[in-house]
């Protein structure tokens, strides 16, 4: 099972980050020096993905502009001898084969993934949620692909979350299979505390077989009146093998202000000169509190 394709649902309205996201897509907000979506695409590419479909909406054309050439800017940078900047700008345009499709109505994550049916065809594919940014040694998508290939199964990325947090996610019913890998038996979306299966939450990464399309076609709206990917996966895990990978790495919910700030600080601390400067800046700030 070779996984060459990935789908990035990025058609959400960004309502948790208003007013910043009124005209700028949340995926285009800069984390240090790159937009959020670039981190996601770089993770896919580092995991061996060649073709990427971004599911957008009519307010998000800044994303496809960003991954295009910018002849005027590039020409100016070249003439000014700004080679580092020129390379950074060009790299974004040559990063992968990126395709776009619009989700014309906001009908949920399951509905957005269903838009990838023609793109995926019969091939298994990865799904990376557009606002879940990961910091990991081995890219999280690669960890899932390895487990999916080893077990001949679909895979979801999971971690334990605090018991009071699970109702923000999907909750998994699992049984251990091998180190960090569990068999998925059931799941539910945003359960009330009494309904949860466990505190293992799906966190923004999936490897799916094309069977999901046949299921999503007939999945009725669920939580919040939207077609939930979780409801489709619930059916998929009952008719085909599915594993949950307790991945190594840290996940940031950049669609929320706190998650976005955490990611900004952590990624800035990791980045060379700026990191050293920020460490000193935060150290001095801490002293004055
Ligand atoms: C979505 C999924 C949910 C998953 C979560 C991870 O929820 O529906 O199952 O646990 O992403 O980030 P959302 O964040 O869109 O509410």
PDB file of C-alpha atoms and ligand atoms in Angstrom:
ATOM      1  CA  UNK A   1       0.000   0.000   0.000  1.00  0.00           C
ATOM      2  CA  UNK A   2       1.974   2.981  -1.331  1.00  0.00           C
ATOM      3  CA  UNK A   3       0.626   6.345  -0.226  1.00  0.00           C
ATOM      4  CA  UNK A   4       1.386   9.141  -2.689  1.00  0.00           C
ATOM      5  CA  UNK A   5      -1.589  11.422  -2.207  1.00  0.00           C
ATOM      6  CA  UNK A   6      -2.788  13.675   0.578  1.00  0.00           C
ATOM      7  CA  UNK A   7      -5.885  15.754   1.184  1.00  0.00           C
ATOM      8  CA  UNK A   8      -5.844  18.904   3.292  1.00  0.00           C
ATOM      9  CA  UNK A   9      -9.313  20.086   4.315  1.00  0.00           C
ATOM     10  CA  UNK A  10      -8.926  23.854   4.699  1.00  0.00           C
ATOM     11  CA  UNK A  11     -12.416  25.177   4.138  1.00  0.00           C
ATOM     12  CA  UNK A  12     -13.323  26.045   7.730  1.00  0.00           C
ATOM     13  CA  UNK A  13     -14.579  29.537   8.483  1.00  0.00           C
ATOM     14  CA  UNK A  14     -11.985  30.326  11.155  1.00  0.00           C
ATOM     15  CA  UNK A  15     -14.582  31.633  13.597  1.00  0.00           C
ATOM     16  CA  UNK A  16     -12.345  31.005  16.627  1.00  0.00           C
ATOM     17  CA  UNK A  17      -9.774  33.515  15.357  1.00  0.00           C
ATOM     18  CA  UNK A  18     -11.965  36.489  14.428  1.00  0.00           C
ATOM     19  CA  UNK A  19     -11.478  39.292  13.566  1.00  0.00           C
ATOM     20  CA  UNK A  20      -8.009  38.255  12.248  1.00  0.00           C
ATOM     21  CA  UNK A  21      -9.577  35.650   9.945  1.00  0.00           C
ATOM     22  CA  UNK A  22     -12.258  37.943   8.528  1.00  0.00           C
ATOM     23  CA  UNK A  23     -10.297  38.418   5.285  1.00  0.00           C
ATOM     24  CA  UNK A  24      -7.163  36.287   5.852  1.00  0.00           C
ATOM     25  CA  UNK A  25      -7.698  32.495   5.832  1.00  0.00           C
ATOM     26  CA  UNK A  26      -6.638  30.998   9.177  1.00  0.00           C
ATOM     27  CA  UNK A  27      -4.292  28.683   7.260  1.00  0.00           C
ATOM     28  CA  UNK A  28      -2.467  31.774   5.939  1.00  0.00           C
ATOM     29  CA  UNK A  29      -1.687  33.287   9.341  1.00  0.00           C
ATOM     30  CA  UNK A  30       2.091  33.336   9.798  1.00  0.00           C
ATOM     31  CA  UNK A  31       3.672  30.986  12.326  1.00  0.00           C
ATOM     32  CA  UNK A  32       7.023  32.731  12.778  1.00  0.00           C
ATOM     33  CA  UNK A  33       7.947  33.217   9.096  1.00  0.00           C
ATOM     34  CA  UNK A  34       5.706  30.829   7.165  1.00  0.00           C
ATOM     35  CA  UNK A  35       1.928  30.451   6.889  1.00  0.00           C
ATOM     36  CA  UNK A  36       0.341  27.582   8.829  1.00  0.00           C
ATOM     37  CA  UNK A  37      -0.557  25.704   5.619  1.00  0.00           C
ATOM     38  CA  UNK A  38       3.123  25.531   4.609  1.00  0.00           C
ATOM     39  CA  UNK A  39       3.968  23.531   7.748  1.00  0.00           C
ATOM     40  CA  UNK A  40       1.214  21.073   6.858  1.00  0.00           C
ATOM     41  CA  UNK A  41       2.356  20.746   3.248  1.00  0.00           C
ATOM     42  CA  UNK A  42       5.993  20.342   4.317  1.00  0.00           C
ATOM     43  CA  UNK A  43       4.971  17.517   6.669  1.00  0.00           C
ATOM     44  CA  UNK A  44       3.155  15.769   3.802  1.00  0.00           C
ATOM     45  CA  UNK A  45       6.143  16.142   1.460  1.00  0.00           C
ATOM     46  CA  UNK A  46       8.561  14.917   4.152  1.00  0.00           C
ATOM     47  CA  UNK A  47       6.305  11.853   4.493  1.00  0.00           C
ATOM     48  CA  UNK A  48       6.735  10.896   0.820  1.00  0.00           C
ATOM     49  CA  UNK A  49       3.550  12.504  -0.523  1.00  0.00           C
ATOM     50  CA  UNK A  50       3.738  13.736  -4.124  1.00  0.00           C
ATOM     51  CA  UNK A  51       0.247  15.030  -4.924  1.00  0.00           C
ATOM     52  CA  UNK A  52      -1.757  17.205  -2.556  1.00  0.00           C
ATOM     53  CA  UNK A  53      -5.383  18.300  -2.812  1.00  0.00           C
ATOM     54  CA  UNK A  54      -6.363  21.323  -0.744  1.00  0.00           C
ATOM     55  CA  UNK A  55     -10.094  21.628  -0.098  1.00  0.00           C
ATOM     56  CA  UNK A  56     -10.785  25.359   0.007  1.00  0.00           C
ATOM     57  CA  UNK A  57     -13.725  27.734  -0.230  1.00  0.00           C
ATOM     58  CA  UNK A  58     -14.449  30.993  -2.005  1.00  0.00           C
ATOM     59  CA  UNK A  59     -12.749  33.083   0.697  1.00  0.00           C
ATOM     60  CA  UNK A  60      -9.413  31.269   0.506  1.00  0.00           C
ATOM     61  CA  UNK A  61      -7.813  32.122  -2.820  1.00  0.00           C
ATOM     62  CA  UNK A  62      -4.809  33.613  -0.951  1.00  0.00           C
ATOM     63  CA  UNK A  63      -3.715  29.991  -0.458  1.00  0.00           C
ATOM     64  CA  UNK A  64      -3.401  29.098  -4.143  1.00  0.00           C
ATOM     65  CA  UNK A  65      -1.774  32.484  -4.839  1.00  0.00           C
ATOM     66  CA  UNK A  66       0.835  31.693  -2.195  1.00  0.00           C
ATOM     67  CA  UNK A  67       1.929  28.457  -3.878  1.00  0.00           C
ATOM     68  CA  UNK A  68       2.158  30.115  -7.323  1.00  0.00           C
ATOM     69  CA  UNK A  69       5.104  31.930  -8.976  1.00  0.00           C
ATOM     70  CA  UNK A  70       5.421  35.690  -8.381  1.00  0.00           C
ATOM     71  CA  UNK A  71       7.417  36.892 -11.433  1.00  0.00           C
ATOM     72  CA  UNK A  72       7.516  40.584 -10.506  1.00  0.00           C
ATOM     73  CA  UNK A  73       8.695  39.943  -6.946  1.00  0.00           C
ATOM     74  CA  UNK A  74      11.186  37.263  -8.024  1.00  0.00           C
ATOM     75  CA  UNK A  75      12.625  39.554 -10.693  1.00  0.00           C
ATOM     76  CA  UNK A  76      13.034  42.349  -8.145  1.00  0.00           C
ATOM     77  CA  UNK A  77      14.725  40.035  -5.620  1.00  0.00           C
ATOM     78  CA  UNK A  78      17.047  38.665  -8.308  1.00  0.00           C
ATOM     79  CA  UNK A  79      18.120  42.124  -9.449  1.00  0.00           C
ATOM     80  CA  UNK A  80      18.719  43.168  -5.830  1.00  0.00           C
ATOM     81  CA  UNK A  81      20.887  40.076  -5.251  1.00  0.00           C
ATOM     82  CA  UNK A  82      18.583  38.870  -2.457  1.00  0.00           C
ATOM     83  CA  UNK A  83      19.227  35.199  -3.177  1.00  0.00           C
ATOM     84  CA  UNK A  84      18.071  33.833   0.178  1.00  0.00           C
ATOM     85  CA  UNK A  85      14.694  35.551  -0.100  1.00  0.00           C
ATOM     86  CA  UNK A  86      14.413  34.517  -3.748  1.00  0.00           C
ATOM     87  CA  UNK A  87      15.006  30.873  -2.872  1.00  0.00           C
ATOM     88  CA  UNK A  88      12.453  30.999  -0.051  1.00  0.00           C
ATOM     89  CA  UNK A  89       9.838  32.481  -2.393  1.00  0.00           C
ATOM     90  CA  UNK A  90      10.559  29.978  -5.194  1.00  0.00           C
ATOM     91  CA  UNK A  91      10.594  26.997  -2.838  1.00  0.00           C
ATOM     92  CA  UNK A  92       6.962  27.592  -1.895  1.00  0.00           C
ATOM     93  CA  UNK A  93       5.905  27.456  -5.541  1.00  0.00           C
ATOM     94  CA  UNK A  94       7.793  24.222  -6.276  1.00  0.00           C
ATOM     95  CA  UNK A  95       7.042  22.442  -3.026  1.00  0.00           C
ATOM     96  CA  UNK A  96       4.677  19.734  -4.437  1.00  0.00           C
ATOM     97  CA  UNK A  97       1.966  19.146  -7.028  1.00  0.00           C
ATOM     98  CA  UNK A  98      -0.865  21.040  -5.399  1.00  0.00           C
ATOM     99  CA  UNK A  99      -4.461  20.769  -6.598  1.00  0.00           C
ATOM    100  CA  UNK A 100      -7.456  22.672  -5.300  1.00  0.00           C
ATOM    101  CA  UNK A 101     -11.140  21.951  -5.054  1.00  0.00           C
ATOM    102  CA  UNK A 102     -13.788  24.074  -3.427  1.00  0.00           C
ATOM    103  CA  UNK A 103     -16.217  22.920  -0.822  1.00  0.00           C
ATOM    104  CA  UNK A 104     -19.083  25.062  -2.020  1.00  0.00           C
ATOM    105  CA  UNK A 105     -21.104  24.736   1.181  1.00  0.00           C
ATOM    106  CA  UNK A 106     -19.872  24.415   4.763  1.00  0.00           C
ATOM    107  CA  UNK A 107     -21.324  21.003   5.492  1.00  0.00           C
ATOM    108  CA  UNK A 108     -18.669  19.442   7.682  1.00  0.00           C
ATOM    109  CA  UNK A 109     -15.332  17.618   7.585  1.00  0.00           C
ATOM    110  CA  UNK A 110     -16.834  14.428   6.116  1.00  0.00           C
ATOM    111  CA  UNK A 111     -18.363  16.440   3.290  1.00  0.00           C
ATOM    112  CA  UNK A 112     -15.004  18.210   2.688  1.00  0.00           C
ATOM    113  CA  UNK A 113     -13.108  14.903   2.480  1.00  0.00           C
ATOM    114  CA  UNK A 114     -15.755  13.543   0.093  1.00  0.00           C
ATOM    115  CA  UNK A 115     -14.714  16.342  -2.320  1.00  0.00           C
ATOM    116  CA  UNK A 116     -11.452  14.350  -2.790  1.00  0.00           C
ATOM    117  CA  UNK A 117     -13.198  11.343  -4.360  1.00  0.00           C
ATOM    118  CA  UNK A 118     -12.046  11.951  -7.941  1.00  0.00           C
ATOM    119  CA  UNK A 119      -8.560  13.045  -6.843  1.00  0.00           C
ATOM    120  CA  UNK A 120      -7.939   9.901  -4.794  1.00  0.00           C
ATOM    121  CA  UNK A 121      -9.563   7.409  -7.164  1.00  0.00           C
ATOM    122  CA  UNK A 122      -8.871   3.887  -5.850  1.00  0.00           C
ATOM    123  CA  UNK A 123      -5.682   4.825  -3.986  1.00  0.00           C
ATOM    124  CA  UNK A 124      -5.283   5.113  -0.224  1.00  0.00           C
ATOM    125  CA  UNK A 125      -4.479   8.671   0.845  1.00  0.00           C
ATOM    126  CA  UNK A 126      -3.458  10.727   3.851  1.00  0.00           C
ATOM    127  CA  UNK A 127      -5.606  13.458   5.392  1.00  0.00           C
ATOM    128  CA  UNK A 128      -3.944  16.326   7.266  1.00  0.00           C
ATOM    129  CA  UNK A 129      -6.291  18.809   8.925  1.00  0.00           C
ATOM    130  CA  UNK A 130      -5.372  22.355   7.919  1.00  0.00           C
ATOM    131  CA  UNK A 131      -5.060  23.812  11.409  1.00  0.00           C
ATOM    132  CA  UNK A 132      -3.442  20.906  13.277  1.00  0.00           C
ATOM    133  CA  UNK A 133       0.290  21.666  13.114  1.00  0.00           C
ATOM    134  CA  UNK A 134       2.741  19.059  14.400  1.00  0.00           C
ATOM    135  CA  UNK A 135       6.249  19.319  15.796  1.00  0.00           C
ATOM    136  CA  UNK A 136       7.845  15.884  15.543  1.00  0.00           C
ATOM    137  CA  UNK A 137      11.167  14.164  14.783  1.00  0.00           C
ATOM    138  CA  UNK A 138       9.597  11.706  12.338  1.00  0.00           C
ATOM    139  CA  UNK A 139       6.720  13.511  10.554  1.00  0.00           C
ATOM    140  CA  UNK A 140       3.415  12.391  12.091  1.00  0.00           C
ATOM    141  CA  UNK A 141       1.959  11.520   8.678  1.00  0.00           C
ATOM    142  CA  UNK A 142       4.995   9.266   8.064  1.00  0.00           C
ATOM    143  CA  UNK A 143       4.392   7.535  11.404  1.00  0.00           C
ATOM    144  CA  UNK A 144       0.811   6.818  10.285  1.00  0.00           C
ATOM    145  CA  UNK A 145       1.827   5.684   6.796  1.00  0.00           C
ATOM    146  CA  UNK A 146       4.360   3.231   8.281  1.00  0.00           C
ATOM    147  CA  UNK A 147       1.730   1.745  10.611  1.00  0.00           C
ATOM    148  CA  UNK A 148      -0.898   1.595   7.842  1.00  0.00           C
ATOM    149  CA  UNK A 149       1.537  -0.239   5.546  1.00  0.00           C
ATOM    150  CA  UNK A 150       2.705  -2.615   8.262  1.00  0.00           C
ATOM    151  CA  UNK A 151      -0.812  -3.589   9.331  1.00  0.00           C
ATOM    152  CA  UNK A 152      -2.538  -3.302   5.942  1.00  0.00           C
ATOM    153  CA  UNK A 153      -5.032  -0.979   7.597  1.00  0.00           C
ATOM    154  CA  UNK A 154      -6.382   2.553   7.673  1.00  0.00           C
ATOM    155  CA  UNK A 155      -4.801   4.650  10.407  1.00  0.00           C
ATOM    156  CA  UNK A 156      -5.706   7.592  12.622  1.00  0.00           C
ATOM    157  CA  UNK A 157      -3.304   9.684  14.690  1.00  0.00           C
ATOM    158  CA  UNK A 158      -4.124   9.791  18.370  1.00  0.00           C
ATOM    159  CA  UNK A 159      -2.898  10.956  21.759  1.00  0.00           C
ATOM    160  CA  UNK A 160      -4.399  10.892  25.219  1.00  0.00           C
ATOM    161  CA  UNK A 161      -6.013  14.214  26.099  1.00  0.00           C
ATOM    162  CA  UNK A 162      -7.136  15.466  29.516  1.00  0.00           C
ATOM    163  CA  UNK A 163     -10.517  13.903  30.467  1.00  0.00           C
ATOM    164  CA  UNK A 164     -12.217  17.322  30.461  1.00  0.00           C
ATOM    165  CA  UNK A 165     -10.939  17.943  26.890  1.00  0.00           C
ATOM    166  CA  UNK A 166     -12.203  14.821  25.101  1.00  0.00           C
ATOM    167  CA  UNK A 167     -15.599  16.355  24.269  1.00  0.00           C
ATOM    168  CA  UNK A 168     -13.777  18.726  21.854  1.00  0.00           C
ATOM    169  CA  UNK A 169     -12.562  15.739  19.805  1.00  0.00           C
ATOM    170  CA  UNK A 170     -13.522  12.268  18.634  1.00  0.00           C
ATOM    171  CA  UNK A 171     -13.045   9.563  21.261  1.00  0.00           C
ATOM    172  CA  UNK A 172     -11.640   6.147  20.317  1.00  0.00           C
ATOM    173  CA  UNK A 173     -12.448   2.643  21.515  1.00  0.00           C
ATOM    174  CA  UNK A 174      -9.183   0.775  21.122  1.00  0.00           C
ATOM    175  CA  UNK A 175      -7.300  -2.362  22.131  1.00  0.00           C
ATOM    176  CA  UNK A 176      -3.494  -2.670  22.187  1.00  0.00           C
ATOM    177  CA  UNK A 177      -1.775  -4.198  19.175  1.00  0.00           C
ATOM    178  CA  UNK A 178       1.922  -3.301  19.457  1.00  0.00           C
ATOM    179  CA  UNK A 179       4.028  -0.502  20.923  1.00  0.00           C
ATOM    180  CA  UNK A 180       2.178   2.778  20.208  1.00  0.00           C
ATOM    181  CA  UNK A 181      -0.295   1.067  17.840  1.00  0.00           C
ATOM    182  CA  UNK A 182      -3.855   0.035  18.777  1.00  0.00           C
ATOM    183  CA  UNK A 183      -6.692  -1.605  16.919  1.00  0.00           C
ATOM    184  CA  UNK A 184      -9.685   0.727  16.487  1.00  0.00           C
ATOM    185  CA  UNK A 185     -13.014  -0.847  17.422  1.00  0.00           C
ATOM    186  CA  UNK A 186     -15.300   2.179  17.550  1.00  0.00           C
ATOM    187  CA  UNK A 187     -15.354   5.962  17.946  1.00  0.00           C
ATOM    188  CA  UNK A 188     -17.680   8.911  18.421  1.00  0.00           C
ATOM    189  CA  UNK A 189     -17.515  12.622  17.645  1.00  0.00           C
ATOM    190  CA  UNK A 190     -17.451  15.171  20.470  1.00  0.00           C
ATOM    191  CA  UNK A 191     -18.962  12.833  23.090  1.00  0.00           C
ATOM    192  CA  UNK A 192     -20.514  14.019  26.321  1.00  0.00           C
ATOM    193  CA  UNK A 193     -18.427  12.834  29.309  1.00  0.00           C
ATOM    194  CA  UNK A 194     -20.758   9.864  29.874  1.00  0.00           C
ATOM    195  CA  UNK A 195     -20.555   8.782  26.221  1.00  0.00           C
ATOM    196  CA  UNK A 196     -16.788   8.755  25.665  1.00  0.00           C
ATOM    197  CA  UNK A 197     -14.996   5.476  24.863  1.00  0.00           C
ATOM    198  CA  UNK A 198     -11.615   6.669  26.177  1.00  0.00           C
ATOM    199  CA  UNK A 199      -9.463   9.793  26.374  1.00  0.00           C
ATOM    200  CA  UNK A 200      -7.665   8.782  23.170  1.00  0.00           C
ATOM    201  CA  UNK A 201      -8.625  11.555  20.728  1.00  0.00           C
ATOM    202  CA  UNK A 202      -8.082  11.641  16.981  1.00  0.00           C
ATOM    203  CA  UNK A 203      -5.724  14.561  16.388  1.00  0.00           C
ATOM    204  CA  UNK A 204      -5.802  15.754  12.818  1.00  0.00           C
ATOM    205  CA  UNK A 205      -4.011  12.971  10.877  1.00  0.00           C
ATOM    206  CA  UNK A 206      -5.476  10.016   8.983  1.00  0.00           C
ATOM    207  CA  UNK A 207      -4.527   7.449   6.334  1.00  0.00           C
ATOM    208  CA  UNK A 208      -7.660   6.171   4.600  1.00  0.00           C
ATOM    209  CA  UNK A 209      -8.571   3.694   1.921  1.00  0.00           C
ATOM    210  CA  UNK A 210     -10.917   4.778  -0.845  1.00  0.00           C
ATOM    211  CA  UNK A 211     -13.717   2.761   0.843  1.00  0.00           C
ATOM    212  CA  UNK A 212     -14.364   5.915   2.860  1.00  0.00           C
ATOM    213  CA  UNK A 213     -15.979   7.588  -0.169  1.00  0.00           C
ATOM    214  CA  UNK A 214     -18.606   4.879  -0.556  1.00  0.00           C
ATOM    215  CA  UNK A 215     -19.408   5.342   3.137  1.00  0.00           C
ATOM    216  CA  UNK A 216     -19.362   9.170   3.210  1.00  0.00           C
ATOM    217  CA  UNK A 217     -21.727   9.258   0.242  1.00  0.00           C
ATOM    218  CA  UNK A 218     -24.395   7.860   2.534  1.00  0.00           C
ATOM    219  CA  UNK A 219     -23.362   9.365   5.883  1.00  0.00           C
ATOM    220  CA  UNK A 220     -26.153  11.448   7.373  1.00  0.00           C
ATOM    221  CA  UNK A 221     -25.360  14.735   9.127  1.00  0.00           C
ATOM    222  CA  UNK A 222     -24.319  14.117  12.733  1.00  0.00           C
ATOM    223  CA  UNK A 223     -22.857  16.339  15.452  1.00  0.00           C
ATOM    224  CA  UNK A 224     -23.641  20.033  14.803  1.00  0.00           C
ATOM    225  CA  UNK A 225     -25.850  19.096  11.835  1.00  0.00           C
ATOM    226  CA  UNK A 226     -22.712  18.467   9.712  1.00  0.00           C
ATOM    227  CA  UNK A 227     -21.433  15.365   7.897  1.00  0.00           C
ATOM    228  CA  UNK A 228     -18.741  14.155  10.292  1.00  0.00           C
ATOM    229  CA  UNK A 229     -15.655  12.287   9.080  1.00  0.00           C
ATOM    230  CA  UNK A 230     -15.748  10.447  12.412  1.00  0.00           C
ATOM    231  CA  UNK A 231     -19.168   8.971  11.571  1.00  0.00           C
ATOM    232  CA  UNK A 232     -17.757   7.667   8.285  1.00  0.00           C
ATOM    233  CA  UNK A 233     -14.669   6.250  10.015  1.00  0.00           C
ATOM    234  CA  UNK A 234     -16.865   4.587  12.601  1.00  0.00           C
ATOM    235  CA  UNK A 235     -18.417   2.550   9.832  1.00  0.00           C
ATOM    236  CA  UNK A 236     -15.085   1.988   8.071  1.00  0.00           C
ATOM    237  CA  UNK A 237     -13.446   0.539  11.201  1.00  0.00           C
ATOM    238  CA  UNK A 238     -16.262  -1.999  11.484  1.00  0.00           C
ATOM    239  CA  UNK A 239     -15.834  -3.394   7.979  1.00  0.00           C
ATOM    240  CA  UNK A 240     -12.057  -3.042   7.425  1.00  0.00           C
ATOM    241  CA  UNK A 241      -8.960  -2.996   9.645  1.00  0.00           C
ATOM    242  CA  UNK A 242      -8.072   0.348  11.227  1.00  0.00           C
ATOM    243  CA  UNK A 243      -5.269   1.205  13.630  1.00  0.00           C
ATOM    244  CA  UNK A 244      -4.694   4.183  15.909  1.00  0.00           C
ATOM    245  CA  UNK A 245      -1.120   5.428  16.166  1.00  0.00           C
ATOM    246  CA  UNK A 246      -0.174   7.057  19.468  1.00  0.00           C
ATOM    247  CA  UNK A 247       2.213   9.316  17.611  1.00  0.00           C
ATOM    248  CA  UNK A 248       5.428  10.859  18.897  1.00  0.00           C
ATOM    249  CA  UNK A 249       5.320  14.626  18.642  1.00  0.00           C
ATOM    250  CA  UNK A 250       3.416  17.647  19.791  1.00  0.00           C
ATOM    251  CA  UNK A 251       0.195  18.808  18.171  1.00  0.00           C
ATOM    252  CA  UNK A 252      -0.885  22.464  18.117  1.00  0.00           C
ATOM    253  CA  UNK A 253      -4.444  23.577  17.408  1.00  0.00           C
ATOM    254  CA  UNK A 254      -3.557  26.712  15.456  1.00  0.00           C
ATOM    255  CA  UNK A 255      -7.253  27.392  14.838  1.00  0.00           C
ATOM    256  CA  UNK A 256      -7.519  28.616  18.446  1.00  0.00           C
ATOM    257  CA  UNK A 257      -5.740  31.662  19.812  1.00  0.00           C
ATOM    258  CA  UNK A 258      -3.969  29.806  22.626  1.00  0.00           C
ATOM    259  CA  UNK A 259      -2.837  26.959  20.373  1.00  0.00           C
ATOM    260  CA  UNK A 260      -1.650  29.480  17.818  1.00  0.00           C
ATOM    261  CA  UNK A 261       0.397  31.356  20.443  1.00  0.00           C
ATOM    262  CA  UNK A 262       1.902  28.108  21.801  1.00  0.00           C
ATOM    263  CA  UNK A 263       2.926  27.089  18.295  1.00  0.00           C
ATOM    264  CA  UNK A 264       4.357  30.535  17.561  1.00  0.00           C
ATOM    265  CA  UNK A 265       6.542  30.443  20.682  1.00  0.00           C
ATOM    266  CA  UNK A 266       7.666  26.812  20.299  1.00  0.00           C
ATOM    267  CA  UNK A 267       8.497  27.102  16.590  1.00  0.00           C
ATOM    268  CA  UNK A 268      10.253  30.444  17.147  1.00  0.00           C
ATOM    269  CA  UNK A 269      12.347  28.927  19.955  1.00  0.00           C
ATOM    270  CA  UNK A 270      13.446  26.218  17.491  1.00  0.00           C
ATOM    271  CA  UNK A 271      14.508  28.627  14.788  1.00  0.00           C
ATOM    272  CA  UNK A 272      18.204  29.585  14.933  1.00  0.00           C
ATOM    273  CA  UNK A 273      18.905  33.260  15.474  1.00  0.00           C
ATOM    274  CA  UNK A 274      15.320  34.223  16.333  1.00  0.00           C
ATOM    275  CA  UNK A 275      15.185  31.343  18.833  1.00  0.00           C
ATOM    276  CA  UNK A 276      18.251  32.562  20.709  1.00  0.00           C
ATOM    277  CA  UNK A 277      16.871  36.109  20.757  1.00  0.00           C
ATOM    278  CA  UNK A 278      13.436  34.949  21.962  1.00  0.00           C
ATOM    279  CA  UNK A 279      14.925  32.823  24.753  1.00  0.00           C
ATOM    280  CA  UNK A 280      16.685  35.887  26.111  1.00  0.00           C
ATOM    281  CA  UNK A 281      13.631  38.103  25.625  1.00  0.00           C
ATOM    282  CA  UNK A 282      11.320  35.676  27.471  1.00  0.00           C
ATOM    283  CA  UNK A 283      13.941  35.190  30.218  1.00  0.00           C
ATOM    284  CA  UNK A 284      14.123  38.940  30.811  1.00  0.00           C
ATOM    285  CA  UNK A 285      10.330  39.268  30.736  1.00  0.00           C
ATOM    286  CA  UNK A 286       9.925  36.449  33.272  1.00  0.00           C
ATOM    287  CA  UNK A 287      12.248  38.286  35.664  1.00  0.00           C
ATOM    288  CA  UNK A 288      10.113  41.409  35.552  1.00  0.00           C
ATOM    289  CA  UNK A 289       6.862  39.593  36.484  1.00  0.00           C
TER     290      UNK A 289
HETATM  291  C1  LIG B   1     -12.084  17.730  13.973  1.00  0.00           C
HETATM  292  C2  LIG B   1     -12.666  16.313  13.955  1.00  0.00           C
HETATM  293  C3  LIG B   1     -12.440  15.620  15.296  1.00  0.00           C
HETATM  294  C4  LIG B   1     -10.964  15.630  15.632  1.00  0.00           C
HETATM  295  C5  LIG B   1     -10.415  17.071  15.609  1.00  0.00           C
HETATM  296  C6  LIG B   1      -8.904  17.083  15.773  1.00  0.00           C
HETATM  297  O1  LIG B   1     -12.831  18.516  14.874  1.00  0.00           O
HETATM  298  O2  LIG B   1     -14.048  16.385  13.651  1.00  0.00           O
HETATM  299  O3  LIG B   1     -12.902  14.299  15.223  1.00  0.00           O
HETATM  300  O4  LIG B   1     -10.763  15.032  16.904  1.00  0.00           O
HETATM  301  O5  LIG B   1     -10.715  17.714  14.362  1.00  0.00           O
HETATM  302  O6  LIG B   1      -8.392  18.360  15.687  1.00  0.00           O
HETATM  303  P1  LIG B   1     -12.841  20.135  14.820  1.00  0.00           P
HETATM  304  O7  LIG B   1     -11.523  20.579  15.376  1.00  0.00           O
HETATM  305  O8  LIG B   1     -13.008  20.516  13.389  1.00  0.00           O
HETATM  306  O9  LIG B   1     -13.985  20.551  15.688  1.00  0.00           O
END
